[in-house]
GROMACS .gro file of C-alpha atoms in nm:
model
  505
    1UNK     CA    1   4.946  21.630   0.281
    2UNK     CA    2   4.823  21.539   0.620
    3UNK     CA    3   4.486  21.330   0.632
    4UNK     CA    4   4.294  21.344   0.900
    5UNK     CA    5   4.216  21.040   1.116
    6UNK     CA    6   3.885  21.018   1.298
    7UNK     CA    7   3.833  20.750   1.578
    8UNK     CA    8   3.495  20.597   1.653
    9UNK     CA    9   3.418  20.354   1.933
   10UNK     CA   10   3.141  20.107   1.860
   11UNK     CA   11   2.969  20.006   2.197
   12UNK     CA   12   2.699  19.794   1.958
   13UNK     CA   13   2.580  19.681   1.685
   14UNK     CA   14   2.252  19.692   1.503
   15UNK     CA   15   1.913  19.654   1.696
   16UNK     CA   16   1.759  19.947   1.841
   17UNK     CA   17   2.076  20.133   1.749
   18UNK     CA   18   2.085  20.034   1.395
   19UNK     CA   19   2.128  20.339   1.125
   20UNK     CA   20   2.199  20.618   1.408
   21UNK     CA   21   2.604  20.559   1.334
   22UNK     CA   22   2.775  20.804   1.068
   23UNK     CA   23   2.955  20.544   0.927
   24UNK     CA   24   2.719  20.263   0.757
   25UNK     CA   25   2.745  19.924   0.938
   26UNK     CA   26   2.728  19.699   0.632
   27UNK     CA   27   3.056  19.867   0.489
   28UNK     CA   28   3.246  19.678   0.775
   29UNK     CA   29   3.126  19.383   0.640
   30UNK     CA   30   3.228  19.161   0.417
   31UNK     CA   31   3.264  19.271   0.041
   32UNK     CA   32   2.943  19.094  -0.069
   33UNK     CA   33   2.742  19.248   0.213
   34UNK     CA   34   2.671  18.934   0.408
   35UNK     CA   35   2.621  19.011   0.767
   36UNK     CA   36   2.912  18.711   0.876
   37UNK     CA   37   3.104  18.928   1.113
   38UNK     CA   38   3.298  18.832   1.390
   39UNK     CA   39   3.546  19.019   1.635
   40UNK     CA   40   3.889  18.867   1.687
   41UNK     CA   41   4.115  18.893   2.031
   42UNK     CA   42   4.240  19.198   1.916
   43UNK     CA   43   3.963  19.387   1.815
   44UNK     CA   44   3.969  19.347   1.446
   45UNK     CA   45   3.653  19.304   1.245
   46UNK     CA   46   3.658  19.016   1.067
   47UNK     CA   47   3.442  18.791   0.842
   48UNK     CA   48   3.335  18.458   0.890
   49UNK     CA   49   3.478  18.225   0.597
   50UNK     CA   50   3.195  17.988   0.574
   51UNK     CA   51   3.119  17.629   0.669
   52UNK     CA   52   3.307  17.350   0.478
   53UNK     CA   53   3.071  17.033   0.383
   54UNK     CA   54   3.125  16.706   0.593
   55UNK     CA   55   2.939  16.458   0.406
   56UNK     CA   56   2.947  16.435   0.023
   57UNK     CA   57   2.624  16.307   0.016
   58UNK     CA   58   2.275  16.396   0.208
   59UNK     CA   59   2.161  16.143   0.455
   60UNK     CA   60   1.880  15.961   0.394
   61UNK     CA   61   1.645  15.702   0.604
   62UNK     CA   62   1.732  15.374   0.639
   63UNK     CA   63   1.363  15.254   0.660
   64UNK     CA   64   1.239  15.446   0.348
   65UNK     CA   65   1.516  15.634   0.152
   66UNK     CA   66   1.364  15.948   0.228
   67UNK     CA   67   1.525  16.301   0.240
   68UNK     CA   68   1.581  16.386   0.585
   69UNK     CA   69   1.620  16.689   0.826
   70UNK     CA   70   1.913  16.690   1.079
   71UNK     CA   71   1.679  16.738   1.383
   72UNK     CA   72   1.957  16.684   1.652
   73UNK     CA   73   2.307  16.647   1.690
   74UNK     CA   74   2.514  16.515   1.998
   75UNK     CA   75   2.903  16.463   2.086
   76UNK     CA   76   2.955  16.145   2.253
   77UNK     CA   77   3.330  16.039   2.395
   78UNK     CA   78   3.385  15.697   2.567
   79UNK     CA   79   3.701  15.676   2.761
   80UNK     CA   80   3.895  15.399   2.890
   81UNK     CA   81   4.210  15.195   2.711
   82UNK     CA   82   4.153  15.449   2.421
   83UNK     CA   83   3.920  15.725   2.346
   84UNK     CA   84   3.669  15.658   2.109
   85UNK     CA   85   3.459  15.961   1.957
   86UNK     CA   86   3.144  15.966   1.801
   87UNK     CA   87   2.906  16.204   1.668
   88UNK     CA   88   2.499  16.098   1.720
   89UNK     CA   89   2.278  16.239   1.477
   90UNK     CA   90   1.900  16.250   1.445
   91UNK     CA   91   1.761  16.203   1.118
   92UNK     CA   92   1.353  16.240   1.056
   93UNK     CA   93   1.166  16.258   0.760
   94UNK     CA   94   0.882  16.489   0.710
   95UNK     CA   95   0.599  16.192   0.772
   96UNK     CA   96   0.724  15.862   0.851
   97UNK     CA   97   1.090  15.801   1.000
   98UNK     CA   98   1.269  15.911   1.300
   99UNK     CA   99   1.599  15.795   1.286
  100UNK     CA  100   1.888  15.737   1.500
  101UNK     CA  101   2.247  15.750   1.347
  102UNK     CA  102   2.616  15.746   1.455
  103UNK     CA  103   2.909  15.907   1.286
  104UNK     CA  104   3.281  15.821   1.383
  105UNK     CA  105   3.437  16.078   1.115
  106UNK     CA  106   3.214  16.427   1.251
  107UNK     CA  107   2.953  16.350   0.988
  108UNK     CA  108   3.160  16.226   0.678
  109UNK     CA  109   2.986  15.896   0.699
  110UNK     CA  110   2.690  15.770   0.884
  111UNK     CA  111   2.601  15.454   1.028
  112UNK     CA  112   2.230  15.347   1.113
  113UNK     CA  113   2.124  15.267   1.461
  114UNK     CA  114   1.725  15.262   1.524
  115UNK     CA  115   1.381  15.419   1.387
  116UNK     CA  116   1.205  15.525   1.671
  117UNK     CA  117   0.903  15.567   1.457
  118UNK     CA  118   0.668  15.860   1.301
  119UNK     CA  119   0.506  15.939   1.661
  120UNK     CA  120   0.855  16.089   1.704
  121UNK     CA  121   0.818  16.352   1.414
  122UNK     CA  122   0.907  16.657   1.518
  123UNK     CA  123   1.012  16.586   1.863
  124UNK     CA  124   1.331  16.790   2.041
  125UNK     CA  125   1.554  16.516   2.181
  126UNK     CA  126   1.797  16.566   2.513
  127UNK     CA  127   2.106  16.392   2.580
  128UNK     CA  128   2.300  16.316   2.853
  129UNK     CA  129   2.605  16.098   2.940
  130UNK     CA  130   2.701  15.927   3.239
  131UNK     CA  131   3.016  15.754   3.245
  132UNK     CA  132   3.026  15.591   2.910
  133UNK     CA  133   2.657  15.561   2.888
  134UNK     CA  134   2.461  15.825   2.637
  135UNK     CA  135   2.105  15.857   2.761
  136UNK     CA  136   1.818  16.000   2.530
  137UNK     CA  137   1.515  16.124   2.581
  138UNK     CA  138   1.267  16.292   2.336
  139UNK     CA  139   0.939  16.332   2.521
  140UNK     CA  140   0.748  16.042   2.318
  141UNK     CA  141   0.939  15.709   2.311
  142UNK     CA  142   1.112  15.526   2.646
  143UNK     CA  143   1.429  15.693   2.734
  144UNK     CA  144   1.721  15.513   2.557
  145UNK     CA  145   2.051  15.426   2.656
  146UNK     CA  146   2.388  15.440   2.375
  147UNK     CA  147   2.694  15.238   2.503
  148UNK     CA  148   2.889  15.333   2.169
  149UNK     CA  149   2.777  15.008   1.984
  150UNK     CA  150   2.405  14.902   2.100
  151UNK     CA  151   2.103  15.098   2.191
  152UNK     CA  152   1.869  15.006   2.465
  153UNK     CA  153   1.571  15.108   2.640
  154UNK     CA  154   1.692  15.253   2.974
  155UNK     CA  155   1.619  15.078   3.277
  156UNK     CA  156   1.766  14.726   3.410
  157UNK     CA  157   1.610  14.414   3.253
  158UNK     CA  158   1.648  14.172   3.547
  159UNK     CA  159   1.464  14.299   3.850
  160UNK     CA  160   1.418  14.090   4.194
  161UNK     CA  161   1.088  13.894   4.244
  162UNK     CA  162   0.765  14.126   4.306
  163UNK     CA  163   0.624  14.082   4.678
  164UNK     CA  164   0.262  14.040   4.757
  165UNK     CA  165   0.144  14.182   5.058
  166UNK     CA  166  -0.179  14.079   5.271
  167UNK     CA  167  -0.348  14.143   5.582
  168UNK     CA  168  -0.228  13.958   5.891
  169UNK     CA  169  -0.531  14.022   6.126
  170UNK     CA  170  -0.306  13.902   6.427
  171UNK     CA  171  -0.238  14.220   6.633
  172UNK     CA  172   0.114  14.403   6.539
  173UNK     CA  173   0.273  14.766   6.517
  174UNK     CA  174   0.146  14.857   6.159
  175UNK     CA  175  -0.078  15.151   6.108
  176UNK     CA  176  -0.131  15.351   5.797
  177UNK     CA  177  -0.093  15.262   5.408
  178UNK     CA  178   0.249  15.040   5.314
  179UNK     CA  179   0.387  14.879   5.020
  180UNK     CA  180   0.708  14.695   5.029
  181UNK     CA  181   1.001  14.594   4.758
  182UNK     CA  182   1.269  14.312   4.796
  183UNK     CA  183   1.589  14.309   4.673
  184UNK     CA  184   1.796  14.013   4.596
  185UNK     CA  185   2.127  13.926   4.739
  186UNK     CA  186   2.379  13.717   4.602
  187UNK     CA  187   2.725  13.558   4.789
  188UNK     CA  188   2.953  13.830   4.736
  189UNK     CA  189   2.702  14.081   4.878
  190UNK     CA  190   2.586  14.238   4.556
  191UNK     CA  191   2.263  14.371   4.547
  192UNK     CA  192   2.012  14.298   4.253
  193UNK     CA  193   1.784  14.562   4.093
  194UNK     CA  194   1.487  14.657   4.329
  195UNK     CA  195   1.158  14.450   4.264
  196UNK     CA  196   0.834  14.592   4.103
  197UNK     CA  197   0.657  14.761   4.443
  198UNK     CA  198   0.418  14.531   4.549
  199UNK     CA  199   0.034  14.608   4.623
  200UNK     CA  200  -0.065  14.911   4.868
  201UNK     CA  201  -0.272  14.762   5.190
  202UNK     CA  202  -0.395  14.976   5.466
  203UNK     CA  203  -0.339  14.811   5.827
  204UNK     CA  204  -0.469  14.932   6.182
  205UNK     CA  205  -0.259  14.783   6.438
  206UNK     CA  206  -0.181  14.461   6.259
  207UNK     CA  207   0.091  14.313   6.059
  208UNK     CA  208   0.156  14.197   5.717
  209UNK     CA  209   0.192  13.876   5.544
  210UNK     CA  210   0.480  13.882   5.220
  211UNK     CA  211   0.486  13.632   4.949
  212UNK     CA  212   0.703  13.567   4.644
  213UNK     CA  213   0.863  13.353   4.392
  214UNK     CA  214   1.218  13.270   4.432
  215UNK     CA  215   1.487  13.430   4.247
  216UNK     CA  216   1.568  13.206   3.955
  217UNK     CA  217   1.953  13.336   4.006
  218UNK     CA  218   2.107  13.021   4.160
  219UNK     CA  219   2.373  13.291   4.285
  220UNK     CA  220   2.135  13.426   4.506
  221UNK     CA  221   2.163  13.357   4.869
  222UNK     CA  222   1.897  13.600   5.055
  223UNK     CA  223   1.669  13.902   4.999
  224UNK     CA  224   1.637  14.241   5.157
  225UNK     CA  225   1.303  14.341   5.268
  226UNK     CA  226   1.234  14.718   5.233
  227UNK     CA  227   0.899  14.906   5.339
  228UNK     CA  228   0.753  15.237   5.326
  229UNK     CA  229   0.652  15.395   5.675
  230UNK     CA  230   0.233  15.437   5.714
  231UNK     CA  231   0.264  15.787   5.591
  232UNK     CA  232   0.574  15.824   5.400
  233UNK     CA  233   0.699  15.710   5.048
  234UNK     CA  234   1.040  15.607   5.122
  235UNK     CA  235   1.153  15.294   5.148
  236UNK     CA  236   1.325  15.174   5.476
  237UNK     CA  237   1.519  14.814   5.504
  238UNK     CA  238   1.310  14.580   5.750
  239UNK     CA  239   1.510  14.265   5.770
  240UNK     CA  240   1.749  14.040   5.574
  241UNK     CA  241   1.543  13.722   5.450
  242UNK     CA  242   1.811  13.402   5.414
  243UNK     CA  243   1.793  13.140   5.169
  244UNK     CA  244   1.691  13.175   4.798
  245UNK     CA  245   1.390  12.965   4.838
  246UNK     CA  246   1.262  13.146   5.116
  247UNK     CA  247   0.977  13.302   4.940
  248UNK     CA  248   0.752  13.414   5.272
  249UNK     CA  249   0.752  13.656   5.540
  250UNK     CA  250   0.573  13.829   5.824
  251UNK     CA  251   0.645  14.187   5.876
  252UNK     CA  252   0.553  14.345   6.246
  253UNK     CA  253   0.863  14.577   6.240
  254UNK     CA  254   0.742  14.934   6.362
  255UNK     CA  255   0.754  15.275   6.182
  256UNK     CA  256   0.992  15.416   6.431
  257UNK     CA  257   1.243  15.115   6.428
  258UNK     CA  258   1.299  15.104   6.047
  259UNK     CA  259   1.325  15.480   6.040
  260UNK     CA  260   1.689  15.420   6.165
  261UNK     CA  261   1.788  15.151   5.877
  262UNK     CA  262   1.930  15.183   5.553
  263UNK     CA  263   1.719  15.399   5.257
  264UNK     CA  264   1.683  15.203   4.940
  265UNK     CA  265   1.905  15.291   4.658
  266UNK     CA  266   1.813  15.018   4.395
  267UNK     CA  267   1.491  15.129   4.319
  268UNK     CA  268   1.488  14.939   3.986
  269UNK     CA  269   1.217  15.122   3.858
  270UNK     CA  270   1.264  15.271   3.499
  271UNK     CA  271   1.287  15.641   3.394
  272UNK     CA  272   0.909  15.766   3.299
  273UNK     CA  273   0.822  15.677   2.950
  274UNK     CA  274   0.798  16.011   2.743
  275UNK     CA  275   1.038  16.190   2.965
  276UNK     CA  276   1.141  16.490   2.733
  277UNK     CA  277   1.460  16.609   2.971
  278UNK     CA  278   1.765  16.408   3.093
  279UNK     CA  279   2.043  16.612   3.349
  280UNK     CA  280   2.346  16.497   3.536
  281UNK     CA  281   2.323  16.660   3.923
  282UNK     CA  282   2.439  16.540   4.246
  283UNK     CA  283   2.558  16.168   4.144
  284UNK     CA  284   2.196  16.134   3.990
  285UNK     CA  285   2.047  16.170   3.644
  286UNK     CA  286   1.735  16.360   3.656
  287UNK     CA  287   1.435  16.314   3.422
  288UNK     CA  288   1.191  16.600   3.344
  289UNK     CA  289   0.842  16.633   3.222
  290UNK     CA  290   0.612  16.411   3.060
  291UNK     CA  291   0.284  16.489   2.925
  292UNK     CA  292   0.119  16.371   3.213
  293UNK     CA  293   0.336  16.542   3.441
  294UNK     CA  294   0.438  16.877   3.278
  295UNK     CA  295   0.612  17.003   3.549
  296UNK     CA  296   0.751  16.728   3.738
  297UNK     CA  297   1.108  16.620   3.762
  298UNK     CA  298   1.246  16.267   3.888
  299UNK     CA  299   1.572  16.198   4.011
  300UNK     CA  300   1.781  15.854   4.004
  301UNK     CA  301   1.885  15.663   4.272
  302UNK     CA  302   2.306  15.743   4.349
  303UNK     CA  303   2.528  15.650   4.090
  304UNK     CA  304   2.215  15.439   3.888
  305UNK     CA  305   2.095  15.664   3.609
  306UNK     CA  306   1.851  15.472   3.500
  307UNK     CA  307   1.696  15.322   3.806
  308UNK     CA  308   1.463  15.602   3.898
  309UNK     CA  309   1.205  15.564   4.174
  310UNK     CA  310   0.864  15.639   4.114
  311UNK     CA  311   0.816  15.879   4.447
  312UNK     CA  312   1.116  16.052   4.386
  313UNK     CA  313   1.023  16.366   4.205
  314UNK     CA  314   0.950  16.733   4.243
  315UNK     CA  315   0.705  16.935   4.109
  316UNK     CA  316   0.744  17.323   4.024
  317UNK     CA  317   0.384  17.427   4.051
  318UNK     CA  318   0.259  17.703   4.239
  319UNK     CA  319  -0.048  17.928   4.181
  320UNK     CA  320   0.122  18.140   3.963
  321UNK     CA  321   0.274  17.874   3.743
  322UNK     CA  322  -0.067  17.657   3.640
  323UNK     CA  323  -0.026  17.637   3.287
  324UNK     CA  324   0.358  17.631   3.280
  325UNK     CA  325   0.571  17.356   3.120
  326UNK     CA  326   0.932  17.256   3.205
  327UNK     CA  327   1.140  17.337   2.916
  328UNK     CA  328   1.534  17.236   3.038
  329UNK     CA  329   1.780  17.172   3.318
  330UNK     CA  330   2.101  17.252   3.433
  331UNK     CA  331   2.277  17.061   3.670
  332UNK     CA  332   2.559  17.157   3.918
  333UNK     CA  333   2.523  17.555   3.874
  334UNK     CA  334   2.652  17.703   4.210
  335UNK     CA  335   2.553  17.333   4.360
  336UNK     CA  336   2.232  17.357   4.251
  337UNK     CA  337   2.003  17.186   3.982
  338UNK     CA  338   1.814  17.484   3.770
  339UNK     CA  339   1.505  17.407   3.638
  340UNK     CA  340   1.361  17.633   3.378
  341UNK     CA  341   1.007  17.662   3.231
  342UNK     CA  342   0.897  17.872   2.985
  343UNK     CA  343   0.748  18.099   3.199
  344UNK     CA  344   0.966  18.059   3.538
  345UNK     CA  345   1.309  17.938   3.674
  346UNK     CA  346   1.331  17.724   3.968
  347UNK     CA  347   1.656  17.609   4.133
  348UNK     CA  348   1.675  17.310   4.364
  349UNK     CA  349   1.956  17.286   4.648
  350UNK     CA  350   2.000  16.991   4.889
  351UNK     CA  351   2.225  16.693   4.920
  352UNK     CA  352   1.953  16.401   4.818
  353UNK     CA  353   1.969  16.309   5.250
  354UNK     CA  354   1.665  16.176   5.393
  355UNK     CA  355   1.568  16.364   5.708
  356UNK     CA  356   1.260  16.294   5.908
  357UNK     CA  357   1.136  16.060   5.664
  358UNK     CA  358   1.174  16.362   5.399
  359UNK     CA  359   1.426  16.393   5.093
  360UNK     CA  360   1.642  16.749   5.158
  361UNK     CA  361   1.574  16.872   4.848
  362UNK     CA  362   1.451  17.211   4.847
  363UNK     CA  363   1.293  17.387   4.549
  364UNK     CA  364   1.275  17.736   4.527
  365UNK     CA  365   1.116  17.972   4.235
  366UNK     CA  366   1.346  18.249   4.121
  367UNK     CA  367   1.312  18.631   4.047
  368UNK     CA  368   1.345  18.552   3.725
  369UNK     CA  369   1.068  18.721   3.482
  370UNK     CA  370   1.031  18.441   3.236
  371UNK     CA  371   1.204  18.122   3.159
  372UNK     CA  372   1.326  17.951   2.819
  373UNK     CA  373   1.206  17.845   2.508
  374UNK     CA  374   1.397  17.493   2.479
  375UNK     CA  375   1.700  17.336   2.676
  376UNK     CA  376   1.892  17.372   2.340
  377UNK     CA  377   1.878  17.772   2.388
  378UNK     CA  378   2.024  17.772   2.740
  379UNK     CA  379   2.438  17.807   2.765
  380UNK     CA  380   2.688  17.872   3.060
  381UNK     CA  381   2.905  18.158   2.981
  382UNK     CA  382   3.228  18.237   3.207
  383UNK     CA  383   3.292  18.477   3.446
  384UNK     CA  384   3.431  18.813   3.285
  385UNK     CA  385   3.196  18.782   2.992
  386UNK     CA  386   3.064  19.154   2.892
  387UNK     CA  387   2.720  19.244   2.784
  388UNK     CA  388   2.561  19.586   2.719
  389UNK     CA  389   2.273  19.687   2.973
  390UNK     CA  390   1.954  19.848   2.867
  391UNK     CA  391   2.078  20.180   2.964
  392UNK     CA  392   2.384  20.117   2.698
  393UNK     CA  393   2.635  20.065   2.960
  394UNK     CA  394   2.865  19.759   2.933
  395UNK     CA  395   2.890  19.535   3.233
  396UNK     CA  396   3.109  19.249   3.319
  397UNK     CA  397   3.008  18.900   3.481
  398UNK     CA  398   3.141  18.843   3.826
  399UNK     CA  399   3.094  18.453   3.798
  400UNK     CA  400   2.936  18.186   3.566
  401UNK     CA  401   2.631  18.285   3.446
  402UNK     CA  402   2.304  18.089   3.183
  403UNK     CA  403   2.230  18.271   2.884
  404UNK     CA  404   1.941  18.146   2.776
  405UNK     CA  405   1.651  18.281   2.474
  406UNK     CA  406   1.316  18.365   2.636
  407UNK     CA  407   0.964  18.328   2.497
  408UNK     CA  408   0.919  18.725   2.491
  409UNK     CA  409   1.214  18.721   2.200
  410UNK     CA  410   1.504  18.819   2.377
  411UNK     CA  411   1.799  18.678   2.533
  412UNK     CA  412   1.877  18.695   2.908
  413UNK     CA  413   2.116  18.585   3.181
  414UNK     CA  414   2.031  18.410   3.507
  415UNK     CA  415   2.247  18.440   3.792
  416UNK     CA  416   2.086  18.166   4.039
  417UNK     CA  417   1.795  18.393   4.112
  418UNK     CA  418   1.772  18.699   3.869
  419UNK     CA  419   1.760  18.758   3.513
  420UNK     CA  420   1.857  19.038   3.324
  421UNK     CA  421   1.781  19.129   2.917
  422UNK     CA  422   2.130  19.122   2.745
  423UNK     CA  423   2.007  19.113   2.389
  424UNK     CA  424   1.903  19.501   2.351
  425UNK     CA  425   2.095  19.588   2.065
  426UNK     CA  426   1.924  19.306   1.892
  427UNK     CA  427   1.558  19.406   2.001
  428UNK     CA  428   1.461  19.507   1.627
  429UNK     CA  429   1.623  19.179   1.459
  430UNK     CA  430   1.470  18.965   1.730
  431UNK     CA  431   1.106  19.107   1.690
  432UNK     CA  432   1.069  18.841   1.368
  433UNK     CA  433   1.097  18.558   1.606
  434UNK     CA  434   0.822  18.327   1.571
  435UNK     CA  435   0.693  18.194   1.889
  436UNK     CA  436   0.490  17.876   1.748
  437UNK     CA  437   0.821  17.743   1.692
  438UNK     CA  438   0.993  17.810   2.008
  439UNK     CA  439   1.112  17.465   2.105
  440UNK     CA  440   1.316  17.464   1.811
  441UNK     CA  441   1.558  17.771   1.893
  442UNK     CA  442   1.930  17.642   1.983
  443UNK     CA  443   2.272  17.779   2.034
  444UNK     CA  444   2.623  17.664   1.983
  445UNK     CA  445   2.907  17.795   2.223
  446UNK     CA  446   3.229  17.856   2.038
  447UNK     CA  447   3.446  17.915   2.280
  448UNK     CA  448   3.779  17.955   2.098
  449UNK     CA  449   3.643  18.300   1.956
  450UNK     CA  450   3.426  18.375   2.274
  451UNK     CA  451   3.075  18.398   2.120
  452UNK     CA  452   2.736  18.220   2.149
  453UNK     CA  453   2.518  18.200   1.855
  454UNK     CA  454   2.147  18.162   1.875
  455UNK     CA  455   1.965  18.038   1.603
  456UNK     CA  456   1.618  18.098   1.565
  457UNK     CA  457   1.265  18.060   1.343
  458UNK     CA  458   1.215  18.399   1.164
  459UNK     CA  459   0.953  18.520   0.909
  460UNK     CA  460   1.129  18.335   0.585
  461UNK     CA  461   0.954  18.130   0.348
  462UNK     CA  462   0.949  17.836   0.556
  463UNK     CA  463   0.923  17.960   0.915
  464UNK     CA  464   0.862  17.628   1.050
  465UNK     CA  465   1.277  17.573   1.098
  466UNK     CA  466   1.571  17.801   1.234
  467UNK     CA  467   1.654  18.057   0.898
  468UNK     CA  468   1.846  18.322   1.128
  469UNK     CA  469   2.096  18.376   1.411
  470UNK     CA  470   2.231  18.619   1.609
  471UNK     CA  471   2.580  18.635   1.810
  472UNK     CA  472   2.716  18.767   2.112
  473UNK     CA  473   3.049  18.806   2.139
  474UNK     CA  474   3.118  18.827   2.518
  475UNK     CA  475   3.456  18.890   2.494
  476UNK     CA  476   3.362  19.251   2.347
  477UNK     CA  477   3.033  19.268   2.462
  478UNK     CA  478   2.898  19.337   2.102
  479UNK     CA  479   2.606  19.119   1.907
  480UNK     CA  480   2.597  19.084   1.511
  481UNK     CA  481   2.373  18.913   1.271
  482UNK     CA  482   2.406  18.623   1.079
  483UNK     CA  483   2.093  18.620   0.845
  484UNK     CA  484   1.984  18.314   0.613
  485UNK     CA  485   2.088  18.049   0.827
  486UNK     CA  486   1.872  17.739   0.763
  487UNK     CA  487   2.064  17.525   1.063
  488UNK     CA  488   1.829  17.278   1.276
  489UNK     CA  489   2.046  17.161   1.483
  490UNK     CA  490   2.400  17.250   1.608
  491UNK     CA  491   2.709  17.122   1.849
  492UNK     CA  492   3.057  17.117   1.919
  493UNK     CA  493   3.337  16.819   1.914
  494UNK     CA  494   3.659  16.762   2.004
  495UNK     CA  495   3.884  16.570   1.734
  496UNK     CA  496   4.240  16.405   1.752
  497UNK     CA  497   4.339  16.686   1.637
  498UNK     CA  498   4.130  16.986   1.747
  499UNK     CA  499   3.985  17.056   2.114
  500UNK     CA  500   3.690  17.210   1.906
  501UNK     CA  501   3.527  17.177   1.586
  502UNK     CA  502   3.166  17.335   1.568
  503UNK     CA  503   2.915  17.090   1.370
  504UNK     CA  504   2.568  17.253   1.227
  505UNK     CA  505   2.322  17.077   1.046
   0.00000   0.00000   0.00000
C-alpha cells in the first residue's frame, strides 16, 4: 500500500501567522512541548538540548555574602607572548553590592575585583577593549580600566603642570577668549599627558602672562605650550619653552600664526564621570551620554582611549529629538560611527582632521523611524541574512546590517540610513514586552548556528528581569520562541578548544 506524502513549506513560524497552518506547530517541537526549536544547515528542525551549568555553586557578594544576579558578562582576551582569556562578570545584590569579578575557566570559578557600591545597583554596564585594556562604564561611577590583573580609574594619574593665565596690558595680537594647556617633554622627546586647562581670560589687542610650577620629574627638559584661538576650542601649538625650571612665558602669538601649527593630541583629561557607553571607532574610544548631557558623545585623542578633550564632543540634538537619550553606539560601520538613541539613529562620518579650526566629524540624522532600547540589543548581522518582510516575502540583506530591539516592541534592521521591521512573525509574542524595563533587553549572536537570540522582559511574575526570548535564524529567515528564559546577561567567548561558547547568566 502506498502512503501519500504531502509537503508543506513554512516561511514563518508563530507571530501573526500563529494557528493558521494545517499542522499544529507544537507537534514539531520537542516531545515535552517546550519550544526550544532551531533549524540546522540542512533545514532540519531540531531541539536545543539545553544549557550545562558552569559553576557548581552560586556567586555571592564578596562584601556581604549576599545572593547575586549576573548583571553583565564580557569576554576579555589579552594577547602577547601567550593568550590570557578571562570572563568578566558584574554581580549585584538587590540592595547593597555591585561587584566586578573575573573568571579564567569560563565561569566555573570566580575571583573578586572590586565593589563599585550600592549606587550602581540596576545600572547596565558597557565594555570596550582597546589593545590589552578593557574599559568599563555604567552611567554612575567614573569609567574604569582593567588590564587583566588590576582595576584602575580611567584617565592618567600624572599630568603636566597647570598654567595660570593673567592679562598683560601691553599692546599685543590677542583678541577674544583664550585658554592654555602645557605639555611636559623629556629628553627622548616623549610627551607627558596634558595639563589641566588654564583659567579662561578675555583679551583685546593685548598679551598674556603665563606661569606654572616646575614639573617634579627631573627627566623633563622643557614644555610645549598650546592655546585656543580667540573664538575656538581646539588647542594649537604656540611655542617650546626650554628648561624644566622655566616657569613663566608671555604669549603674543597671533591666531593666524598658530592655526598652521600642530594640534594638541595629548589632552590628559579623563573620560566624563558617569559615562554610560564606550565604543572604539577610528583609532579612538568614544564615550557616550551622561546624566547631565544625555545626547552628547565625546571622542578620545588618537591612540589614547582614556584621554578625552573636554571640548571634543558631538551633541545629537535637533528640534525633534529633545527629550531623547543615547542608548548605544556601534563603531566602524561602513566607515561611520552609529549613535543609537531611544527614538532616533544618527551616523557620524569624517576622519578626525581639523579644517578651519573645526573637527571634520559630520553628524547626520538617519531616516530610521525609531532607535533602540539598549546597547546590548544591537547585533551586527552578515550580508546574506534572510528575513521576512511585512508582506511575507523573503528578503536577503546585500551587506552587513545592524539588528536591534526597538521601544515599539519589534526588531529591525538598520542599513546606515533606513530601518525595516523584520520581526512581523513575532508580532503577537512581542506584544508582551515590558517597556518600563527596556534597558535590560540584551542579545547574543550564535554565529555557528546563524541565529540571534533576544532576551526580553515579559509579563511573568517577575517582570523586572528578562524572562522570555525570541530567536531569528537568519540562515533560513525564520523565527522561533524560547519561553521561560530568566536570563539577565549573555555573551560568547572563545576557548583553547572551541571558537565559540555561548554563556548566559
